[in-house]
Amino acid sequence: MKAFGFAAAVTLAAAVPVTAHNGVTDPVVMARMHGMKSLGMQLKTLGAMAKGERPFDAAAAQDALALLAEEAGRIPAQFRDKVTVPQSEARPAIWEDWDDFSARAEALRLAAAGLEIADADGLGPALRDLGGACKGCHSVHRE
Ligand code: HEC
């Protein structure tokens, strides 16, 4: 793995924001925020292995990918109803261009479902693919 790629992937994994939106009571918004947080947790698991904070564990990496794919599959249902509260970072673009939003959710699901991380060297490229799918959607659909 190239040094630059590795560093970029590690930075990406560390930069995943984990914000606490206290005060949100709407169940729809809570559910979608919770789903996003659990995506963040899986990425963190992979990121910790990439940084050497925890030893590479192929089974744990594959579990994280499976959970990512499962959670990504829930995104369309979690966002289908247009619910907005002041604490939400969801942009109107989600519902104005639902096809784009749902295609990005599906792209993340397919990326996670299609990846296999055989060894520690596989973490960097996997994090780049996954992180790219998160970032691609956030840049358009999240404040
Ligand atoms: C299909 C679009 C899409 C994809 C793909 C996506 N997100 Fe999000 N994400 C959003 C939107 C929209 C919000 C804002 C939701 C809100 O505030 O109501 C968000 C919010 C978040 C939040 C903040 C949650 C909170 O508590 O407010 C985190 C963390 C997050 N995403 C992580 C991730 C990670 C990690 C990935 C990739 C593994 C990912 N997201 C993929 C659209 C997406």
Coordinates of N, CA, C and O and ligand atoms in Angstrom, one line a residue:
M1 N 0.8 -1.2 0.0 CA 0.0 0.0 0.0 C 0.9 1.2 0.0 O 1.9 1.3 0.7
K2 N 0.5 2.2 -0.8 CA 1.3 3.5 -0.8 C 1.1 4.2 0.5 O 0.0 4.3 1.0
A3 N 2.2 4.9 0.9 CA 2.1 5.6 2.2 C 1.0 6.7 2.2 O 0.3 6.8 3.1
F4 N 0.9 7.4 1.0 CA 0.0 8.5 1.0 C -1.5 7.9 1.1 O -2.3 8.4 1.9
G5 N -1.7 6.8 0.4 CA -3.1 6.3 0.5 C -3.4 5.8 1.9 O -4.6 6.1 2.3
F6 N -2.5 5.3 2.5 CA -2.7 4.8 3.9 C -3.1 6.0 4.8 O -4.0 6.0 5.5
A7 N -2.2 7.0 4.8 CA -2.4 8.2 5.6 C -3.8 8.8 5.3 O -4.5 9.2 6.2
A8 N -4.1 8.9 4.1 CA -5.4 9.5 3.7 C -6.6 8.7 4.2 O -7.5 9.3 4.8
A9 N -6.4 7.4 4.2 CA -7.5 6.6 4.6 C -7.7 6.7 6.2 O -8.8 6.7 6.7
V10 N -6.5 6.7 6.8 CA -6.6 6.8 8.3 C -7.2 8.2 8.7 O -8.0 8.3 9.6
T11 N -6.8 9.2 8.0 CA -7.3 10.6 8.3 C -8.8 10.6 8.1 O -9.6 11.1 8.9
L12 N -9.2 9.9 7.0 CA -10.7 9.9 6.7 C -11.4 9.2 7.8 O -12.5 9.6 8.3
A13 N -10.9 8.0 8.2 CA -11.6 7.3 9.3 C -11.7 8.1 10.6 O -12.7 8.1 11.3
A14 N -10.6 8.8 10.9 CA -10.6 9.6 12.1 C -11.5 10.8 12.0 O -12.0 11.3 13.0
A15 N -11.7 11.3 10.8 CA -12.4 12.5 10.6 C -14.0 12.3 10.6 O -14.7 13.3 10.6
V16 N -14.4 11.0 10.7 CA -15.8 10.8 10.7 C -16.4 11.5 11.9 O -16.0 11.1 13.0
P17 N -17.3 12.4 11.7 CA -17.8 13.1 12.8 C -18.8 12.3 13.6 O -19.6 11.6 13.1
V18 N -18.6 12.3 14.9 CA -19.6 11.7 15.8 C -20.2 12.8 16.6 O -19.7 13.1 17.7
T19 N -21.3 13.3 16.1 CA -21.9 14.5 16.8 C -23.1 14.0 17.7 O -23.8 13.0 17.3
A20 N -23.3 14.5 18.8 CA -24.4 14.2 19.6 C -25.5 15.3 19.4 O -25.2 16.5 19.7
H21 N -26.6 14.9 18.9 CA -27.6 15.9 18.8 C -28.7 15.8 19.9 O -29.8 15.3 19.7
N22 N -28.3 16.3 21.0 CA -29.2 16.2 22.2 C -30.4 17.1 21.9 O -30.3 18.1 21.3
G23 N -31.5 16.6 22.4 CA -32.7 17.4 22.3 C -33.6 17.0 21.1 O -34.7 17.5 21.0
V24 N -33.1 16.1 20.3 CA -33.9 15.6 19.2 C -34.9 14.6 19.8 O -34.5 13.7 20.5
T25 N -36.2 14.8 19.6 CA -37.2 13.9 20.1 C -38.0 13.2 19.0 O -38.6 12.2 19.3
D26 N -37.9 13.8 17.8 CA -38.7 13.1 16.7 C -38.1 11.7 16.4 O -37.0 11.6 16.1
P27 N -39.0 10.7 16.5 CA -38.5 9.4 16.3 C -37.9 9.1 14.9 O -37.0 8.3 14.8
V28 N -38.4 9.7 13.9 CA -37.9 9.5 12.5 C -36.5 10.1 12.5 O -35.5 9.4 12.0
V29 N -36.3 11.3 13.0 CA -34.9 11.9 13.0 C -34.0 11.1 13.9 O -32.8 10.9 13.5
M30 N -34.5 10.7 15.0 CA -33.6 9.9 15.9 C -33.2 8.6 15.3 O -32.0 8.2 15.4
A31 N -34.1 8.0 14.6 CA -33.7 6.7 14.0 C -32.7 6.9 12.9 O -31.7 6.1 12.8
R32 N -32.8 7.9 12.1 CA -31.9 8.0 11.0 C -30.5 8.5 11.5 O -29.5 8.1 11.0
M33 N -30.5 9.3 12.6 CA -29.2 9.7 13.2 C -28.6 8.5 13.8 O -27.3 8.4 13.8
H34 N -29.4 7.7 14.5 CA -28.8 6.5 15.1 C -28.2 5.6 14.1 O -27.1 5.0 14.2
G35 N -28.9 5.4 12.9 CA -28.4 4.6 11.8 C -27.0 5.1 11.4 O -26.1 4.4 11.1
M36 N -26.9 6.4 11.2 CA -25.7 7.1 10.7 C -24.6 6.8 11.8 O -23.4 6.6 11.4
K37 N -24.9 7.0 13.0 CA -23.9 6.8 14.1 C -23.4 5.3 14.0 O -22.2 5.1 14.2
S38 N -24.3 4.4 13.8 CA -23.7 3.0 13.8 C -22.9 2.8 12.5 O -21.9 2.0 12.6
L39 N -23.2 3.5 11.4 CA -22.2 3.4 10.3 C -20.9 4.0 10.7 O -19.8 3.4 10.4
G40 N -20.9 5.1 11.5 CA -19.6 5.7 11.9 C -18.9 4.7 12.8 O -17.6 4.6 12.8
M41 N -19.6 3.9 13.7 CA -18.9 3.0 14.6 C -18.2 1.9 13.8 O -17.1 1.5 14.2
Q42 N -18.9 1.4 12.7 CA -18.2 0.3 12.0 C -17.0 0.8 11.3 O -16.0 0.1 11.2
L43 N -17.1 2.1 10.8 CA -15.9 2.6 10.1 C -14.8 2.8 11.1 O -13.6 2.7 10.7
K44 N -15.1 3.2 12.3 CA -14.1 3.4 13.3 C -13.4 2.1 13.7 O -12.2 2.1 13.9
T45 N -14.2 1.0 13.7 CA -13.6 -0.3 14.0 C -12.5 -0.6 12.9 O -11.4 -1.0 13.3
L46 N -12.8 -0.4 11.7 CA -11.9 -0.6 10.6 C -10.7 0.4 10.7 O -9.6 0.0 10.5
G47 N -11.0 1.6 11.0 CA -10.0 2.6 11.1 C -9.0 2.3 12.2 O -7.8 2.6 12.1
A48 N -9.5 1.8 13.3 CA -8.6 1.5 14.5 C -7.6 0.4 14.1 O -6.5 0.4 14.5
M49 N -8.1 -0.6 13.3 CA -7.2 -1.6 12.8 C -6.2 -1.0 11.8 O -5.0 -1.4 11.8
A50 N -6.7 -0.1 11.0 CA -5.8 0.5 10.0 C -4.7 1.3 10.7 O -3.5 1.3 10.2
K51 N -5.0 1.9 11.8 CA -4.0 2.7 12.5 C -3.2 1.9 13.5 O -2.3 2.4 14.1
G52 N -3.5 0.6 13.6 CA -2.8 -0.3 14.5 C -3.2 -0.1 15.9 O -2.5 -0.6 16.9
E53 N -4.3 0.6 16.2 CA -4.8 0.7 17.6 C -5.4 -0.6 18.1 O -5.5 -0.8 19.3
R54 N -5.8 -1.4 17.2 CA -6.2 -2.8 17.5 C -5.6 -3.7 16.4 O -5.5 -3.3 15.3
P55 N -5.3 -4.9 16.8 CA -4.7 -5.9 15.8 C -5.7 -6.2 14.7 O -6.9 -6.2 15.0
F56 N -5.2 -6.5 13.6 CA -6.0 -6.9 12.5 C -6.8 -8.2 12.8 O -6.2 -9.1 13.3
D57 N -8.0 -8.2 12.6 CA -8.9 -9.3 12.9 C -9.8 -9.5 11.7 O -10.8 -8.7 11.5
A58 N -9.6 -10.5 10.9 CA -10.3 -10.6 9.6 C -11.8 -10.8 9.9 O -12.7 -10.3 9.2
A59 N -12.2 -11.6 10.9 CA -13.6 -11.8 11.2 C -14.3 -10.5 11.7 O -15.4 -10.2 11.3
A60 N -13.6 -9.8 12.5 CA -14.2 -8.5 13.0 C -14.3 -7.5 11.8 O -15.3 -6.8 11.8
A61 N -13.3 -7.5 10.9 CA -13.4 -6.6 9.8 C -14.6 -7.0 8.9 O -15.4 -6.2 8.4
Q62 N -14.8 -8.3 8.7 CA -15.9 -8.8 7.9 C -17.2 -8.5 8.5 O -18.2 -8.1 7.9
D63 N -17.3 -8.6 9.9 CA -18.5 -8.3 10.6 C -18.8 -6.8 10.4 O -20.0 -6.5 10.2
A64 N -17.8 -6.0 10.5 CA -18.1 -4.5 10.3 C -18.6 -4.2 8.9 O -19.6 -3.5 8.8
L65 N -18.1 -4.9 7.9 CA -18.6 -4.8 6.5 C -20.0 -5.2 6.4 O -20.9 -4.6 5.8
A66 N -20.3 -6.3 7.1 CA -21.7 -6.9 7.0 C -22.7 -5.9 7.7 O -23.8 -5.6 7.1
L67 N -22.3 -5.3 8.8 CA -23.1 -4.4 9.5 C -23.3 -3.1 8.7 O -24.4 -2.5 8.7
L68 N -22.2 -2.7 8.1 CA -22.3 -1.5 7.2 C -23.3 -1.7 6.1 O -24.1 -0.9 5.8
A69 N -23.2 -2.9 5.4 CA -24.1 -3.2 4.3 C -25.6 -3.2 4.8 O -26.5 -2.7 4.2
E70 N -25.8 -3.9 6.0 CA -27.1 -4.0 6.5 C -27.7 -2.6 6.8 O -28.8 -2.3 6.5
E71 N -26.9 -1.8 7.5 CA -27.3 -0.5 7.9 C -27.6 0.4 6.7 O -28.5 1.2 6.6
A72 N -26.7 0.3 5.7 CA -26.9 1.1 4.5 C -28.2 0.8 3.8 O -28.9 1.6 3.2
G73 N -28.6 -0.5 3.9 CA -29.8 -0.9 3.3 C -31.0 -0.3 3.9 O -32.1 -0.3 3.4
R74 N -30.8 0.2 5.2 CA -32.0 0.8 5.9 C -32.1 2.3 5.6 O -33.1 2.9 6.0
I75 N -31.1 2.9 5.0 CA -31.1 4.4 4.8 C -32.3 4.9 4.0 O -33.0 5.8 4.5
P76 N -32.7 4.3 2.9 CA -33.9 4.8 2.2 C -35.1 4.8 3.0 O -35.8 5.9 3.1
A77 N -35.4 3.8 3.8 CA -36.6 3.7 4.6 C -36.5 4.8 5.7 O -37.5 5.4 6.1
Q78 N -35.3 5.0 6.2 CA -35.1 5.9 7.4 C -35.3 7.4 6.9 O -35.7 8.2 7.7
F79 N -35.1 7.7 5.6 CA -35.1 9.1 5.2 C -36.4 9.3 4.3 O -36.5 10.5 3.9
R80 N -37.1 8.3 4.0 CA -38.2 8.5 3.0 C -39.1 9.6 3.4 O -39.5 10.5 2.5
D81 N -39.6 9.7 4.6 CA -40.5 10.7 5.1 C -39.7 12.0 5.3 O -38.7 12.0 6.0
K82 N -40.2 13.1 4.7 CA -39.5 14.3 4.9 C -39.8 14.9 6.3 O -40.9 15.5 6.5
V83 N -38.9 14.7 7.2 CA -39.0 15.3 8.5 C -37.8 16.1 8.8 O -36.7 15.7 8.6
T84 N -38.1 17.4 9.2 CA -37.0 18.3 9.5 C -37.2 18.9 10.9 O -38.3 19.2 11.3
V85 N -36.1 18.9 11.6 CA -36.1 19.6 12.9 C -34.8 20.4 12.9 O -33.9 20.2 12.1
P86 N -34.7 21.5 13.8 CA -33.6 22.4 13.7 C -32.2 21.7 13.8 O -31.3 22.1 13.2
Q87 N -32.2 20.6 14.7 CA -30.9 19.9 14.9 C -30.5 19.1 13.7 O -29.3 18.6 13.7
S88 N -31.4 18.8 12.8 CA -31.0 17.9 11.7 C -30.1 18.6 10.7 O -30.2 19.8 10.4
E89 N -29.2 17.8 10.1 CA -28.3 18.3 9.1 C -28.8 17.8 7.7 O -28.0 18.0 6.7
A90 N -29.9 17.3 7.6 CA -30.4 16.8 6.4 C -30.8 17.9 5.5 O -31.5 18.9 5.9
R91 N -30.3 17.9 4.2 CA -30.7 19.0 3.3 C -31.9 18.6 2.5 O -32.2 17.5 2.2
P92 N -32.6 19.7 2.0 CA -33.8 19.4 1.2 C -33.5 18.6 -0.1 O -34.4 18.0 -0.6
A93 N -32.3 18.7 -0.5 CA -31.8 17.9 -1.7 C -32.2 16.4 -1.6 O -32.5 15.8 -2.6
I94 N -32.3 15.9 -0.4 CA -32.6 14.5 -0.2 C -34.0 14.2 -0.9 O -34.1 13.2 -1.6
W95 N -35.0 15.1 -0.6 CA -36.3 14.8 -1.1 C -36.6 15.4 -2.5 O -37.5 15.0 -3.2
E96 N -35.7 16.4 -2.8 CA -35.8 17.0 -4.1 C -35.2 16.1 -5.2 O -35.6 16.1 -6.4
D97 N -34.2 15.4 -4.8 CA -33.6 14.5 -5.7 C -33.4 13.1 -5.1 O -32.3 12.6 -4.8
W98 N -34.6 12.5 -4.8 CA -34.6 11.3 -4.1 C -33.8 10.2 -4.8 O -33.2 9.3 -4.2
D99 N -33.9 10.2 -6.1 CA -33.2 9.1 -6.9 C -31.7 9.2 -6.6 O -31.0 8.1 -6.5
D100 N -31.1 10.4 -6.6 CA -29.7 10.5 -6.3 C -29.4 10.0 -4.9 O -28.4 9.3 -4.7
F101 N -30.2 10.5 -3.9 CA -30.0 10.1 -2.5 C -30.0 8.6 -2.4 O -29.1 7.9 -1.8
S102 N -31.1 7.9 -2.9 CA -31.2 6.5 -2.7 C -30.2 5.7 -3.5 O -29.7 4.7 -3.0
A103 N -29.7 6.3 -4.6 CA -28.6 5.6 -5.4 C -27.3 5.7 -4.6 O -26.6 4.7 -4.6
R104 N -27.1 6.7 -3.8 CA -25.9 6.8 -3.0 C -25.9 5.9 -1.8 O -24.9 5.3 -1.4
A105 N -27.1 5.7 -1.3 CA -27.3 4.7 -0.2 C -27.0 3.3 -0.7 O -26.3 2.5 -0.1
E106 N -27.5 3.0 -1.9 CA -27.3 1.7 -2.5 C -25.9 1.5 -2.9 O -25.4 0.4 -2.7
A107 N -25.2 2.6 -3.3 CA -23.8 2.4 -3.7 C -23.0 2.1 -2.4 O -22.1 1.2 -2.5
L108 N -23.3 2.6 -1.3 CA -22.6 2.3 -0.1 C -22.9 0.8 0.3 O -22.0 0.1 0.7
R109 N -24.1 0.4 0.2 CA -24.5 -0.9 0.5 C -23.7 -1.9 -0.4 O -23.2 -2.9 0.1
L110 N -23.7 -1.6 -1.7 CA -23.0 -2.6 -2.6 C -21.5 -2.6 -2.3 O -20.9 -3.6 -2.4
A111 N -20.9 -1.4 -2.0 CA -19.5 -1.3 -1.7 C -19.2 -2.2 -0.5 O -18.2 -3.0 -0.5
A112 N -20.0 -2.0 0.6 CA -19.7 -2.8 1.8 C -19.9 -4.3 1.6 O -19.1 -5.1 2.0
A113 N -21.0 -4.6 0.8 CA -21.3 -6.0 0.6 C -20.3 -6.7 -0.3 O -20.1 -7.9 -0.2
G114 N -19.7 -5.9 -1.2 CA -18.8 -6.5 -2.2 C -17.3 -6.6 -1.7 O -16.5 -7.2 -2.4
L115 N -17.0 -6.0 -0.6 CA -15.6 -5.9 -0.1 C -15.2 -7.2 0.7 O -16.1 -7.7 1.4
E116 N -14.0 -7.6 0.5 CA -13.5 -8.6 1.4 C -12.1 -8.1 1.9 O -11.3 -7.7 1.0
I117 N -11.9 -8.1 3.2 CA -10.6 -7.6 3.7 C -9.8 -8.8 4.2 O -10.1 -9.3 5.3
A118 N -8.9 -9.2 3.4 CA -8.2 -10.5 3.7 C -7.0 -10.2 4.7 O -6.7 -11.1 5.5
D119 N -6.4 -9.1 4.6 CA -5.3 -8.8 5.6 C -5.2 -7.3 5.8 O -6.0 -6.5 5.3
A120 N -4.3 -6.9 6.7 CA -4.2 -5.5 7.1 C -4.0 -4.6 5.9 O -4.5 -3.4 5.9
D121 N -3.3 -5.0 4.9 CA -3.1 -4.2 3.7 C -4.4 -3.9 3.0 O -4.5 -2.9 2.2
G122 N -5.4 -4.7 3.2 CA -6.7 -4.4 2.5 C -7.5 -3.3 3.2 O -8.5 -2.9 2.6
L123 N -7.1 -2.9 4.4 CA -7.9 -2.0 5.2 C -8.0 -0.6 4.5 O -9.0 0.0 4.4
G124 N -6.8 -0.1 4.1 CA -6.7 1.2 3.5 C -7.6 1.4 2.3 O -8.4 2.3 2.2
P125 N -7.4 0.5 1.2 CA -8.3 0.6 0.1 C -9.8 0.5 0.4 O -10.6 1.2 -0.1
A126 N -10.1 -0.4 1.4 CA -11.5 -0.6 1.8 C -12.1 0.7 2.4 O -13.2 1.2 2.1
L127 N -11.2 1.3 3.3 CA -11.7 2.6 3.9 C -11.8 3.7 2.9 O -12.7 4.5 3.1
R128 N -11.0 3.7 1.9 CA -11.1 4.7 0.9 C -12.4 4.5 0.1 O -13.2 5.5 -0.1
D129 N -12.8 3.3 -0.3 CA -14.0 3.0 -1.0 C -15.2 3.4 -0.1 O -16.1 4.1 -0.6
L130 N -15.2 3.0 1.1 CA -16.4 3.2 2.0 C -16.5 4.7 2.4 O -17.5 5.3 2.3
G131 N -15.3 5.2 2.7 CA -15.3 6.7 3.1 C -15.7 7.5 2.0 O -16.4 8.5 2.1
G132 N -15.4 7.2 0.8 CA -15.8 7.9 -0.4 C -17.3 7.9 -0.6 O -17.9 8.9 -1.0
A133 N -17.9 6.8 -0.3 CA -19.3 6.7 -0.4 C -20.0 7.5 0.6 O -21.1 8.1 0.4
C134 N -19.5 7.6 1.9 CA -20.1 8.4 2.9 C -20.0 9.9 2.5 O -20.9 10.6 2.5
K135 N -18.7 10.2 2.1 CA -18.4 11.6 1.8 C -19.2 12.1 0.6 O -19.7 13.2 0.6
G136 N -19.4 11.2 -0.4 CA -20.1 11.6 -1.6 C -21.5 12.0 -1.3 O -22.0 13.0 -1.8
C137 N -22.2 11.2 -0.4 CA -23.5 11.6 0.0 C -23.6 12.8 0.9 O -24.4 13.7 0.7
H138 N -22.7 12.8 1.9 CA -22.7 14.0 2.8 C -22.5 15.3 2.1 O -23.1 16.3 2.4
S139 N -21.6 15.3 1.0 CA -21.3 16.6 0.4 C -22.5 17.1 -0.3 O -22.6 18.3 -0.5
V140 N -23.4 16.3 -0.7 CA -24.6 16.8 -1.4 C -25.8 16.9 -0.5 O -26.6 17.8 -0.6
H141 N -26.0 16.0 0.4 CA -27.2 15.8 1.1 C -27.2 16.2 2.6 O -28.1 16.1 3.3
R142 N -26.0 16.6 3.1 CA -25.9 16.9 4.5 C -25.2 18.2 4.7 O -24.3 18.5 4.0
E143 N -25.8 19.0 5.7 CA -25.2 20.3 6.0 C -23.8 20.2 6.5 O -23.5 19.3 7.3
Ligands
HEC1 C1 -27.2 8.3 1.1 C2 -26.6 9.4 1.8 C3 -25.7 9.1 3.0 C4 -24.7 8.1 3.0 C5 -24.3 7.1 2.0 C6 -24.1 8.3 4.3 N1 -24.7 9.3 5.0 FE1 -24.2 9.9 6.9 N2 -25.6 11.3 6.9 C7 -26.5 11.6 5.8 C8 -27.4 12.6 6.1 C9 -28.5 13.2 5.2 C10 -27.1 13.0 7.4 C11 -27.8 14.1 8.3 C12 -29.0 13.4 9.0 C13 -29.8 14.4 9.9 O1 -29.1 15.2 10.6 O2 -31.0 14.3 9.9 C14 -26.0 12.1 7.9 C15 -25.4 12.2 9.1 C16 -24.4 11.4 9.6 C17 -23.8 11.5 10.9 C18 -24.2 12.4 12.1 C19 -25.3 11.6 12.8 C20 -25.9 12.4 13.9 O3 -25.9 12.0 15.1 O4 -26.4 13.5 13.7 C21 -22.7 10.6 10.9 C22 -21.8 10.2 12.1 C23 -22.7 9.9 9.6 N3 -23.7 10.5 8.8 C24 -21.8 8.9 9.2 C25 -21.8 8.3 8.0 C26 -20.8 7.3 7.6 C27 -19.7 6.8 8.5 C28 -21.2 6.9 6.4 C29 -20.5 5.8 5.5 C30 -20.1 4.6 6.1 C31 -22.4 7.6 6.0 N4 -22.7 8.5 7.0 C32 -23.0 7.5 4.8 C33 -26.4 10.9 4.6 C34 -25.6 9.8 4.2

